[in-house]
PDB file of C-alpha atoms in Angstrom:
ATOM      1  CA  UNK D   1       0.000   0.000   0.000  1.00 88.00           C
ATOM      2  CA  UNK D   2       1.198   3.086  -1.110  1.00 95.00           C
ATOM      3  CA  UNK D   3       1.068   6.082   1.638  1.00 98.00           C
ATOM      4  CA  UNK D   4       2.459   9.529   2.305  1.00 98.00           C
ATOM      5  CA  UNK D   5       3.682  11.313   5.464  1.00 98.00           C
ATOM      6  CA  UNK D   6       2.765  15.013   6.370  1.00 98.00           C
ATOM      7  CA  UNK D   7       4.384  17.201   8.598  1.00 97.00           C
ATOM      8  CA  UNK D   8       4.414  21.083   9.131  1.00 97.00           C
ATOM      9  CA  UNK D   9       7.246  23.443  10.473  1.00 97.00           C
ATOM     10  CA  UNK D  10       7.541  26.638  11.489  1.00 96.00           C
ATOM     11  CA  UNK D  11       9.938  29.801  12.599  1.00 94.00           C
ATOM     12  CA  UNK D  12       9.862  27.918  16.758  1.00 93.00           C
ATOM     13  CA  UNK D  13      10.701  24.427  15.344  1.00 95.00           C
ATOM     14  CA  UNK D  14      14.382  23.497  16.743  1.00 95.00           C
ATOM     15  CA  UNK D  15      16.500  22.824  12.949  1.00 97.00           C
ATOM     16  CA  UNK D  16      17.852  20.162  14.433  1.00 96.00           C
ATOM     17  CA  UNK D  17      14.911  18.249  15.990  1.00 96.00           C
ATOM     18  CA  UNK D  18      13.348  18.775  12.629  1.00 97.00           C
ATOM     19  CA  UNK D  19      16.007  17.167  10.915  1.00 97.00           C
ATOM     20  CA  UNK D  20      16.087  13.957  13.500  1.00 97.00           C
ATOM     21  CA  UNK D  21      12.394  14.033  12.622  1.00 97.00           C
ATOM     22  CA  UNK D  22      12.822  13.633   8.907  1.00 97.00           C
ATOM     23  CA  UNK D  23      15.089  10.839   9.013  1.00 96.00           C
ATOM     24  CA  UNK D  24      13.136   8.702  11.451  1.00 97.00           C
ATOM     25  CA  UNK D  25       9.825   8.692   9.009  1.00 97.00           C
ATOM     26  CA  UNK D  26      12.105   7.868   5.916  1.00 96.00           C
ATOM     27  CA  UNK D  27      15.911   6.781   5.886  1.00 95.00           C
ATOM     28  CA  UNK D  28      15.675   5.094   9.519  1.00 95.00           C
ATOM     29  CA  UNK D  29      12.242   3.204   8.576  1.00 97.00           C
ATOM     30  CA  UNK D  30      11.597  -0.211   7.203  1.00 96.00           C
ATOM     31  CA  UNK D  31       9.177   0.448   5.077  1.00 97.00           C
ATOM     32  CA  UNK D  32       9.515   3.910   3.863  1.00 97.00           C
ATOM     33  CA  UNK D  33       6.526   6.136   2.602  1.00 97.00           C
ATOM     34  CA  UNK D  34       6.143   7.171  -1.342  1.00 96.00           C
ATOM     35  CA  UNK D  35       6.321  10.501  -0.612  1.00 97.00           C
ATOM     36  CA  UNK D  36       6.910  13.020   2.015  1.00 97.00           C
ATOM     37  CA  UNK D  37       4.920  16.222   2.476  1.00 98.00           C
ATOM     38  CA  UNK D  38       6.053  19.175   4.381  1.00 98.00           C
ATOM     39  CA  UNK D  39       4.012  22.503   4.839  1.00 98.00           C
ATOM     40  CA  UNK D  40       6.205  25.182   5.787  1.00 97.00           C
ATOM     41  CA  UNK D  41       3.847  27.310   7.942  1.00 97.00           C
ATOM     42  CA  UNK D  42       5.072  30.961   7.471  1.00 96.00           C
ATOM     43  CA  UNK D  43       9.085  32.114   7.753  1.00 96.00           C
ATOM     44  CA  UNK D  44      11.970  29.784   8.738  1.00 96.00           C
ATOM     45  CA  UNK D  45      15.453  30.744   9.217  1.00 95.00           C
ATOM     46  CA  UNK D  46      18.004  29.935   6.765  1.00 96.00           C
ATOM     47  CA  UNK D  47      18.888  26.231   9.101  1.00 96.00           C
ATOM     48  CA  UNK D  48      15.276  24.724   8.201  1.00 96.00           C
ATOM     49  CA  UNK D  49      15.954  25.811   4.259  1.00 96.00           C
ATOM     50  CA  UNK D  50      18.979  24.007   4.168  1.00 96.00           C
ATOM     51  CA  UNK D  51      17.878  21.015   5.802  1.00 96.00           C
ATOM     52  CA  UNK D  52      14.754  20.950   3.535  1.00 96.00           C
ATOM     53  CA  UNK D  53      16.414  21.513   0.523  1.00 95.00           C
ATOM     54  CA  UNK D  54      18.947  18.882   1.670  1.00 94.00           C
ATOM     55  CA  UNK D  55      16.510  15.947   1.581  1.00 95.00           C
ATOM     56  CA  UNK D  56      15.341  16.533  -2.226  1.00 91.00           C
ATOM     57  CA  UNK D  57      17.905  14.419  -3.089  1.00 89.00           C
ATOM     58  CA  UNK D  58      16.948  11.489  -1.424  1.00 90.00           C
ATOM     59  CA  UNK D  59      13.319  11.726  -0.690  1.00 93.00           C
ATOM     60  CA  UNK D  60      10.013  12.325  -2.846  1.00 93.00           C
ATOM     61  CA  UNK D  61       9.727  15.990  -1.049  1.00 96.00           C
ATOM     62  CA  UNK D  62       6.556  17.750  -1.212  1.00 96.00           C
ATOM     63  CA  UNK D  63       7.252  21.542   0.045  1.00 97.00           C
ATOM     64  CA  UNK D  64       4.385  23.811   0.694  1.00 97.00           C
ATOM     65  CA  UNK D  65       5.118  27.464   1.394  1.00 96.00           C
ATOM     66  CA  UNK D  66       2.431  29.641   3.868  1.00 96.00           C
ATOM     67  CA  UNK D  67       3.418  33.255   3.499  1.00 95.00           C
ATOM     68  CA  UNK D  68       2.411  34.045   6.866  1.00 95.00           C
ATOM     69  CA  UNK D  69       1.626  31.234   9.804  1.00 94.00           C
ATOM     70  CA  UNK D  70      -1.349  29.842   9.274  1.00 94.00           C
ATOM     71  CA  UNK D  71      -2.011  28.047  12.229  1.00 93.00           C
ATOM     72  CA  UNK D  72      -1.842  23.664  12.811  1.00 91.00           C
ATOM     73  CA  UNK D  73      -5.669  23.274  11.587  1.00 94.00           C
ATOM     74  CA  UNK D  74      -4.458  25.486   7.955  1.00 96.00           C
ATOM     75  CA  UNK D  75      -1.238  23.791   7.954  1.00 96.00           C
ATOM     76  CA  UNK D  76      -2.409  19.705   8.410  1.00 96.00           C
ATOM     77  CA  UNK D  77      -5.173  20.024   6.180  1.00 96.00           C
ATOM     78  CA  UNK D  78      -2.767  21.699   3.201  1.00 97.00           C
ATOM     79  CA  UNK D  79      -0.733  18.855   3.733  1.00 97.00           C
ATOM     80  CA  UNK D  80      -3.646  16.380   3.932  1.00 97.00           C
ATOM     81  CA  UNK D  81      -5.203  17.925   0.211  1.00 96.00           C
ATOM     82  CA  UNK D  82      -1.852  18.067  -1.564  1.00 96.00           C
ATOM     83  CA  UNK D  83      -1.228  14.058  -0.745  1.00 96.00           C
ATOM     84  CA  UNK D  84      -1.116  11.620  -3.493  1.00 96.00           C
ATOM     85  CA  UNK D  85      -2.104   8.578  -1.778  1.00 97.00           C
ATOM     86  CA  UNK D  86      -5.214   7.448   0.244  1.00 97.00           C
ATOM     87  CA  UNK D  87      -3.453   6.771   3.448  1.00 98.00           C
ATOM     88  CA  UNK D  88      -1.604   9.806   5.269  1.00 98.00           C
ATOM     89  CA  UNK D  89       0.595   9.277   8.060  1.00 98.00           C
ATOM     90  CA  UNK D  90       1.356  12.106  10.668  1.00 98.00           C
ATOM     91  CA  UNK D  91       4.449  13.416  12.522  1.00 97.00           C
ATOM     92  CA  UNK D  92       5.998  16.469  14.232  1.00 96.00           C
ATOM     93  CA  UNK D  93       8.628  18.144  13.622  1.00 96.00           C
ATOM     94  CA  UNK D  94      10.488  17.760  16.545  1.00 93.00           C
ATOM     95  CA  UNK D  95       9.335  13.483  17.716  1.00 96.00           C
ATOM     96  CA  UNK D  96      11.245  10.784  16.310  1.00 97.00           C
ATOM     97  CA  UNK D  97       9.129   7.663  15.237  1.00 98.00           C
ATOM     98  CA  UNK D  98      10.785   3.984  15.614  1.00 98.00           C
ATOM     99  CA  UNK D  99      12.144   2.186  12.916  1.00 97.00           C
ATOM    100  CA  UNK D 100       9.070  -0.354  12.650  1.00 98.00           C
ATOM    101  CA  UNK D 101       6.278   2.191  12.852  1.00 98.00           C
ATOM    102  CA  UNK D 102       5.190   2.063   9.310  1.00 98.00           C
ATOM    103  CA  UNK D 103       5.595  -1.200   8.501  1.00 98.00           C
ATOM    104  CA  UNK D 104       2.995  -2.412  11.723  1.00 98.00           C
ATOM    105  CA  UNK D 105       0.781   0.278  10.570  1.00 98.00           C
ATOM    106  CA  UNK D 106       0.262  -0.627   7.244  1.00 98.00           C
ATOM    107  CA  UNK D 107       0.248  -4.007   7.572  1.00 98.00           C
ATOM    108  CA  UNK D 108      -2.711  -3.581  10.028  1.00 98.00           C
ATOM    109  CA  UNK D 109      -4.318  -0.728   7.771  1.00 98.00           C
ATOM    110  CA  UNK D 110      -4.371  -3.599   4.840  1.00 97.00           C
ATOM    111  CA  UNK D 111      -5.421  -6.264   7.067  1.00 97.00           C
ATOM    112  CA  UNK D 112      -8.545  -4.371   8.251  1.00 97.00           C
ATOM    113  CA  UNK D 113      -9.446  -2.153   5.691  1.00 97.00           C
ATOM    114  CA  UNK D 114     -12.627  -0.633   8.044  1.00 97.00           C
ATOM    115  CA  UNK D 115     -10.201   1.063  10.270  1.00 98.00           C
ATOM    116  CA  UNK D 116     -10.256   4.598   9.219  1.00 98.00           C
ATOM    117  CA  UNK D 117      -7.854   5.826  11.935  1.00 98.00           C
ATOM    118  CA  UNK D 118      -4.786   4.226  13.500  1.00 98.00           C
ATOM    119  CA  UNK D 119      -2.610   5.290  16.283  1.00 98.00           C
ATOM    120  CA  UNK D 120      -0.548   3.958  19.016  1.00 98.00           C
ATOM    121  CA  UNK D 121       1.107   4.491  22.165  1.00 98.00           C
ATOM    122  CA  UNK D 122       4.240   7.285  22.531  1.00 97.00           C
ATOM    123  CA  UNK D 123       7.707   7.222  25.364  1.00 95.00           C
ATOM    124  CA  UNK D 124       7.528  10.677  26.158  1.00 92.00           C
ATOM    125  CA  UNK D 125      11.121  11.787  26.696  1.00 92.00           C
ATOM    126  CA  UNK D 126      13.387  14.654  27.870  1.00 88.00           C
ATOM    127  CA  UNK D 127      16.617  16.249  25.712  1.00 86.00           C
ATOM    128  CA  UNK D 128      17.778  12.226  25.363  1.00 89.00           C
ATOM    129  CA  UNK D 129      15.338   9.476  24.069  1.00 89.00           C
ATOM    130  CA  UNK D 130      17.762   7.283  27.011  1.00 88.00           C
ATOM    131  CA  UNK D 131      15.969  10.085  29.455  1.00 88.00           C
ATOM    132  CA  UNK D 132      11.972   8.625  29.062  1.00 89.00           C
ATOM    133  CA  UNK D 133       9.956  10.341  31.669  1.00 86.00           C
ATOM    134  CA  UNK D 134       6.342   8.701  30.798  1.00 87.00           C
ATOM    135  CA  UNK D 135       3.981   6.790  28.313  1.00 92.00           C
ATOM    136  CA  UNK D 136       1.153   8.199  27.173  1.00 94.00           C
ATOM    137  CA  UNK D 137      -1.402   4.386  26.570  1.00 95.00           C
ATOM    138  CA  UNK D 138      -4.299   5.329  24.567  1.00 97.00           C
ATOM    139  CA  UNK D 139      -6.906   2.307  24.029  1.00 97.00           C
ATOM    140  CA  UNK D 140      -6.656  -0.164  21.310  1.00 97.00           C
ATOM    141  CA  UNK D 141     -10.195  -0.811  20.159  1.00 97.00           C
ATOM    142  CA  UNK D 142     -13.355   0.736  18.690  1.00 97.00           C
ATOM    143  CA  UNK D 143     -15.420   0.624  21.781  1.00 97.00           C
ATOM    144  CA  UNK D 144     -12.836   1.579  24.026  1.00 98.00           C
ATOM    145  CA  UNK D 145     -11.667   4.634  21.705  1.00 98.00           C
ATOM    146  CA  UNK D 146     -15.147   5.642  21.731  1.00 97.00           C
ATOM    147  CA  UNK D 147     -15.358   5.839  25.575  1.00 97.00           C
ATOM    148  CA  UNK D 148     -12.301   7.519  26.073  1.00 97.00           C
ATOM    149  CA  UNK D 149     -13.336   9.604  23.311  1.00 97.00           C
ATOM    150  CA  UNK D 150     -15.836  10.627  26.082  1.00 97.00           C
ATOM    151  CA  UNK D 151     -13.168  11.962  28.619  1.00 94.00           C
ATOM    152  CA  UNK D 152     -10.133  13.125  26.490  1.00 94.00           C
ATOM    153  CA  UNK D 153      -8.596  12.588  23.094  1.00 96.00           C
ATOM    154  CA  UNK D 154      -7.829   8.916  21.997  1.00 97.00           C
ATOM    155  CA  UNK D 155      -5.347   9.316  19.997  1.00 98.00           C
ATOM    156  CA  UNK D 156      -1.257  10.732  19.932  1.00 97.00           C
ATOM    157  CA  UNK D 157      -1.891  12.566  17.299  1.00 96.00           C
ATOM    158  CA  UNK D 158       1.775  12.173  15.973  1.00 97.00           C
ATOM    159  CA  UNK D 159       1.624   8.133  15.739  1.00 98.00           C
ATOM    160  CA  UNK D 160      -1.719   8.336  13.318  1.00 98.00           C
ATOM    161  CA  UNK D 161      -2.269   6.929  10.313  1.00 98.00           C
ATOM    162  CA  UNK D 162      -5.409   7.428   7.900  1.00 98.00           C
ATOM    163  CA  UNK D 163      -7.800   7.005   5.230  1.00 98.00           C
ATOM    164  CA  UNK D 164      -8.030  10.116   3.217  1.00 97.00           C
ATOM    165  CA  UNK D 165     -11.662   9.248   1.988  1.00 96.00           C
ATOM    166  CA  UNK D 166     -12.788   8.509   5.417  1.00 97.00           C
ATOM    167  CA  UNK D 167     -11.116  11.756   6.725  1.00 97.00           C
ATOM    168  CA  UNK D 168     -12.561  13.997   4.437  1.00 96.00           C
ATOM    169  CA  UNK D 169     -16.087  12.883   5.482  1.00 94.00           C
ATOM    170  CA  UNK D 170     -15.704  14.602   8.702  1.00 95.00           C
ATOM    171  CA  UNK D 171     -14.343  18.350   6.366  1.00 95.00           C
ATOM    172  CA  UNK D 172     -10.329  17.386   8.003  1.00 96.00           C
ATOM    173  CA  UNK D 173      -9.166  19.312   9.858  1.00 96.00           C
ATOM    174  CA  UNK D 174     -10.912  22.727  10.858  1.00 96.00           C
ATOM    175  CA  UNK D 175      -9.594  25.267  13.583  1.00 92.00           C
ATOM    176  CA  UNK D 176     -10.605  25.027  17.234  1.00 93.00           C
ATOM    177  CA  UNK D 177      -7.181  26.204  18.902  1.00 84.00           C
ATOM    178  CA  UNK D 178      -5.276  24.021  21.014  1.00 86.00           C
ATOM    179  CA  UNK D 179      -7.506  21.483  20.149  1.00 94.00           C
ATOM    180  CA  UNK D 180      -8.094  20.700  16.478  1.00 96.00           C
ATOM    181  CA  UNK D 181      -7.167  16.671  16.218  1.00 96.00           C
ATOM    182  CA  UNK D 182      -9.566  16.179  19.150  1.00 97.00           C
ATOM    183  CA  UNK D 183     -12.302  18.488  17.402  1.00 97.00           C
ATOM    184  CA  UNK D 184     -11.357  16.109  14.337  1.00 98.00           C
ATOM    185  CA  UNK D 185     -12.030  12.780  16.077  1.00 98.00           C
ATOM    186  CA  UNK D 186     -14.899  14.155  17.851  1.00 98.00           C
ATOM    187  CA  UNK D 187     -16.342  14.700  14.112  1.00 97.00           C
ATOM    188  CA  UNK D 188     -15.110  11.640  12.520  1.00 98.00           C
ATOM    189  CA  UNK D 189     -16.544   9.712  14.994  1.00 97.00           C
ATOM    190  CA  UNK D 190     -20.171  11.220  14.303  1.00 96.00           C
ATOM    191  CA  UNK D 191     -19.470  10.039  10.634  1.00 96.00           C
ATOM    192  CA  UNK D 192     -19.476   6.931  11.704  1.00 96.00           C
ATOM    193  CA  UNK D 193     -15.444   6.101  11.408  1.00 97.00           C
ATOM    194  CA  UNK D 194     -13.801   2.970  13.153  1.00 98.00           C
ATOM    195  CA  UNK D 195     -10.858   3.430  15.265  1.00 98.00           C
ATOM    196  CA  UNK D 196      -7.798   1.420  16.363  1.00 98.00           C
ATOM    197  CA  UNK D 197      -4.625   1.593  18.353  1.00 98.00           C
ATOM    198  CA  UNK D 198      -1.514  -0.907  17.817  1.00 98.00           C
ATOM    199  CA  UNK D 199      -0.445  -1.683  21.621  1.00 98.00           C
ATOM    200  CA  UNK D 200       2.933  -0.630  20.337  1.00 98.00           C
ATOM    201  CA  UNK D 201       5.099   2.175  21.177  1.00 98.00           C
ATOM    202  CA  UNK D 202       5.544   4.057  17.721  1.00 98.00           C
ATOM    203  CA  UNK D 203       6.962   7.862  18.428  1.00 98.00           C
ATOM    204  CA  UNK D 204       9.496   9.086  20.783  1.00 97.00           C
ATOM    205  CA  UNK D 205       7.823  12.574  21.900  1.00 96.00           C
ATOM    206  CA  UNK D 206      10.026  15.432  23.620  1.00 92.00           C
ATOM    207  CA  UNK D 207       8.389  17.031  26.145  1.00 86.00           C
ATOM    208  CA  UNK D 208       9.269  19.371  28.967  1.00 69.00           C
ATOM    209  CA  UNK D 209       8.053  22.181  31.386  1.00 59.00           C
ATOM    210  CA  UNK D 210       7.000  24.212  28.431  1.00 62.00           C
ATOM    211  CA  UNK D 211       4.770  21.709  27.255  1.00 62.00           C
ATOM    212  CA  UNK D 212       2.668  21.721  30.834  1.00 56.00           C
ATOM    213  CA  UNK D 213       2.434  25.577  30.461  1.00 55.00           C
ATOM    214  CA  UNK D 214       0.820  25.122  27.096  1.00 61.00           C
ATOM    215  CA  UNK D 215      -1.776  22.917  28.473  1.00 66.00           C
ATOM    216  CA  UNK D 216      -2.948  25.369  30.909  1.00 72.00           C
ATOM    217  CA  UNK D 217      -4.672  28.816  31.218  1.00 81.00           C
ATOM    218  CA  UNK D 218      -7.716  30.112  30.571  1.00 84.00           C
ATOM    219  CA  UNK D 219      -7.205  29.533  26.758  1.00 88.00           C
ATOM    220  CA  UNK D 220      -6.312  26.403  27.080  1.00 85.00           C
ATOM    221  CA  UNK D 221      -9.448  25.795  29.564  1.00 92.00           C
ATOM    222  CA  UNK D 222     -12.254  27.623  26.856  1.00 93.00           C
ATOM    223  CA  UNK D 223     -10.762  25.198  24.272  1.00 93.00           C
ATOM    224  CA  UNK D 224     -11.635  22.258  25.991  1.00 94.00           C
ATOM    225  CA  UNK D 225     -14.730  23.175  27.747  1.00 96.00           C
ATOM    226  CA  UNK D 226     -15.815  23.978  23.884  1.00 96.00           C
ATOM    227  CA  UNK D 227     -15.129  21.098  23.347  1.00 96.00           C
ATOM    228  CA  UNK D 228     -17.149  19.271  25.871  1.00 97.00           C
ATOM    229  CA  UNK D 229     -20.001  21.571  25.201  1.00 97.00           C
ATOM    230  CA  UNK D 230     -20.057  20.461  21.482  1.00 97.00           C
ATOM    231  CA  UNK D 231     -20.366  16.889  22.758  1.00 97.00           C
ATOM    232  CA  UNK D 232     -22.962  17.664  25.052  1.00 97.00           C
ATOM    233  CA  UNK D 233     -25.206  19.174  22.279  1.00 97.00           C
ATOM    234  CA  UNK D 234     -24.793  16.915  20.539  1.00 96.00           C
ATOM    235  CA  UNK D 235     -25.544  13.875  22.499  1.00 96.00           C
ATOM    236  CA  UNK D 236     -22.375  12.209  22.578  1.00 96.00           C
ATOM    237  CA  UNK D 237     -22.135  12.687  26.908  1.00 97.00           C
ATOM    238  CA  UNK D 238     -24.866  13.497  29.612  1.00 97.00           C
ATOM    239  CA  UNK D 239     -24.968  16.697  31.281  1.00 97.00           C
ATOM    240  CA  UNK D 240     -23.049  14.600  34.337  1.00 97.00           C
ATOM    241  CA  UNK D 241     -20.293  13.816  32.445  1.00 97.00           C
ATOM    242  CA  UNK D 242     -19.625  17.544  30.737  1.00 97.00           C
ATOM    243  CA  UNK D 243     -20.389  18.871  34.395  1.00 97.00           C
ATOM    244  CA  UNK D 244     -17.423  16.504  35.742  1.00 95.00           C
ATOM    245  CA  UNK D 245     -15.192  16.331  31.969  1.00 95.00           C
ATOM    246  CA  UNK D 246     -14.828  20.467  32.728  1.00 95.00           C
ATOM    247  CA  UNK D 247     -14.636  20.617  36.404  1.00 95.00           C
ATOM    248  CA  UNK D 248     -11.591  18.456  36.235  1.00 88.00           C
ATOM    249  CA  UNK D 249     -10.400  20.303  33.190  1.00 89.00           C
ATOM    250  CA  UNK D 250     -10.625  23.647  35.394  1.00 90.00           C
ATOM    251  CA  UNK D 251      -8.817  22.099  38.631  1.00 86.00           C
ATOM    252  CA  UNK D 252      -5.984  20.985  36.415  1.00 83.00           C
ATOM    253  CA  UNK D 253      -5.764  24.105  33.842  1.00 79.00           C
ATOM    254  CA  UNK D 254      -6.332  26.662  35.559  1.00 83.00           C
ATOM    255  CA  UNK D 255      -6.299  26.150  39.191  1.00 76.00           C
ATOM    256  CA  UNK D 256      -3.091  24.379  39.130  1.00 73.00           C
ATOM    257  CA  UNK D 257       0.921  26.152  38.558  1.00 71.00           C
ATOM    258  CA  UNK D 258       2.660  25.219  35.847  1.00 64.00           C
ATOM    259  CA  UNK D 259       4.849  22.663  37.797  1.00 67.00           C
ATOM    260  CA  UNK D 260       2.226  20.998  40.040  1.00 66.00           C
ATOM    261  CA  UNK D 261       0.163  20.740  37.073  1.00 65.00           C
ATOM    262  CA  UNK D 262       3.330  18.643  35.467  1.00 64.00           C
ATOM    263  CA  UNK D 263       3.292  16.519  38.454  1.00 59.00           C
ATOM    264  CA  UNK D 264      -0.052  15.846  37.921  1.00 64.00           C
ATOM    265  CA  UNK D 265       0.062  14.802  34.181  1.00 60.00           C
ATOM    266  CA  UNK D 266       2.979  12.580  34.776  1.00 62.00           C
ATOM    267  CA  UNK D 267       1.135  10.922  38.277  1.00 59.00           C
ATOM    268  CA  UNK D 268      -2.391  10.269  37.003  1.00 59.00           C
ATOM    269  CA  UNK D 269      -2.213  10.800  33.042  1.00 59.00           C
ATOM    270  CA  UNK D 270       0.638   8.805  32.240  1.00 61.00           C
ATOM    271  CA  UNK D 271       2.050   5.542  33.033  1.00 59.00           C
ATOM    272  CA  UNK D 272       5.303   5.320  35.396  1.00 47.00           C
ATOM    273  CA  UNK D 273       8.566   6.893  34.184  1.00 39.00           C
ATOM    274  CA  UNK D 274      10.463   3.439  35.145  1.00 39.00           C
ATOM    275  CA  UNK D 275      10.041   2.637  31.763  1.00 36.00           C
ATOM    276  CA  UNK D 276      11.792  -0.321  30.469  1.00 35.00           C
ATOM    277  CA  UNK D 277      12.274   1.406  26.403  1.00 30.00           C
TER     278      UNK D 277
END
């Protein structure tokens, strides 16, 4: 099966994370994608330019150019449209996927050919892949997806894999800030989509204090309680369940400092950092 990987960069991506990136979805895979698709979301600085124009040589590069920064909703579905194939793999600019990734989810994608989203589980890590901190699990299987789907986002974004078709029945990706693959689930799985998760570890995230602050604030609370709210309307939870989804949102997002609120993702959200990788 032939399939494509899209990423997007922009002026805060680290050049060199985004060049570990690169390599891990194409010269250090096993089965390596027909093309690579990268939407360069506004200005870089002259280090991302070289590095992109550096890989033409050796992989079926894709480059599409934002004048200004569009945002991650503007920048995934470019991407998504300009893709040649009918399954699209994501990835970040700055994670590192593991050498088998592709090949499990392909092999899965051909052997169930219902599945219109697949993801997996990520080691989040600090400044060393050696230094793993946590593990995001996300559940394997339609009915559990859909619960959790409930509570909080099933998916690591940066380990899926999808069906274009299947995708674009839900309009792809639209902007709801912070937030946009959940919004994107949310609406695939009103279309009627079946979801999966390999039991695997496929990405090797980098995460840090910075990443805690980002998940917190009153911004980052609106976003989600939006969220909630849209399910609510629409049936998908019980006023019970969007009363106690966004009271535990607030305690955590906004109630909580930047550090406990770290301590608290890594206790209760994330499996133990004695991680055997």
């Amino acid at each position: 099966m032939k399939f494509s990987v899209c990423m997007c960069v922009y002026r805060n991506d680290i050049p060199a994370h985004f060049d570990t990136a690169v390599r891990s979805i194409y010269h250090n895979q096993s089965l390596k994608p027909d093309e690579v698709i990268v939407v360069v979301d506004g200005p870089v600085n002259n280090e991302i330019e070289d590095i992109l124009q550096s890989f033409k040589s050796s992989i079926s590069l894709k480059i599409i150019r934002f004048k200004n920064n569009q945002g991650h909703a503007t920048a995934r579905k470019a991407g998504i449209e300009a893709a040649s194939n009918e399954i699209i793999a994501l990835m970040d600019a700055d994670d590192i996927s593991r050498p088998e990734r592709f090949k499990k989810q392909l092999e899965y994608m051909e052997k169930y050919p219902d599945i219109a989203v697949l993801g997996g589980q990520i080691d989040e890590f600090i400044d060393t892949e050696h230094n793993t901190v946590g593990r995001r699990i996300v559940p394997c299987n339609d009915i559990d997806i859909y619960k959790r789907l409930k509570r909080q986002c099933p998916f690591n974004q940066m380990t899926v894999v999808m069906r274009k078709d299947q995708y674009l029945k839900a309009d792809g990706y639209l902007d709801w800030h912070f937030n946009e693959d959940y919004y994107l689930w949310i609406r695939m799985a009103e279309a009627g989509c079946s979801f999966a998760n390999l039991p695997d570890v496929l990405v090797n995230v980098r995460v840090g204090e910075e990443m805690y602050a980002r998940r917190g604030g009153w911004k980052y609370f609106r976003s989600e309680e939006g969220l909630q709210r849209y399910m609510f309307r629409k049936g998908m939870i019980s006023l019970p369940r969007y009363i106690y989804n966004t009271t535990g949102r607030f305690v955590v997002q906004v109630a909580l400092p930047n550090k406990i609120r770290g301590w608290v993702f890594r206790k209760f959200f994330r499996q133990s950092n004695d991680i055997n990788v």
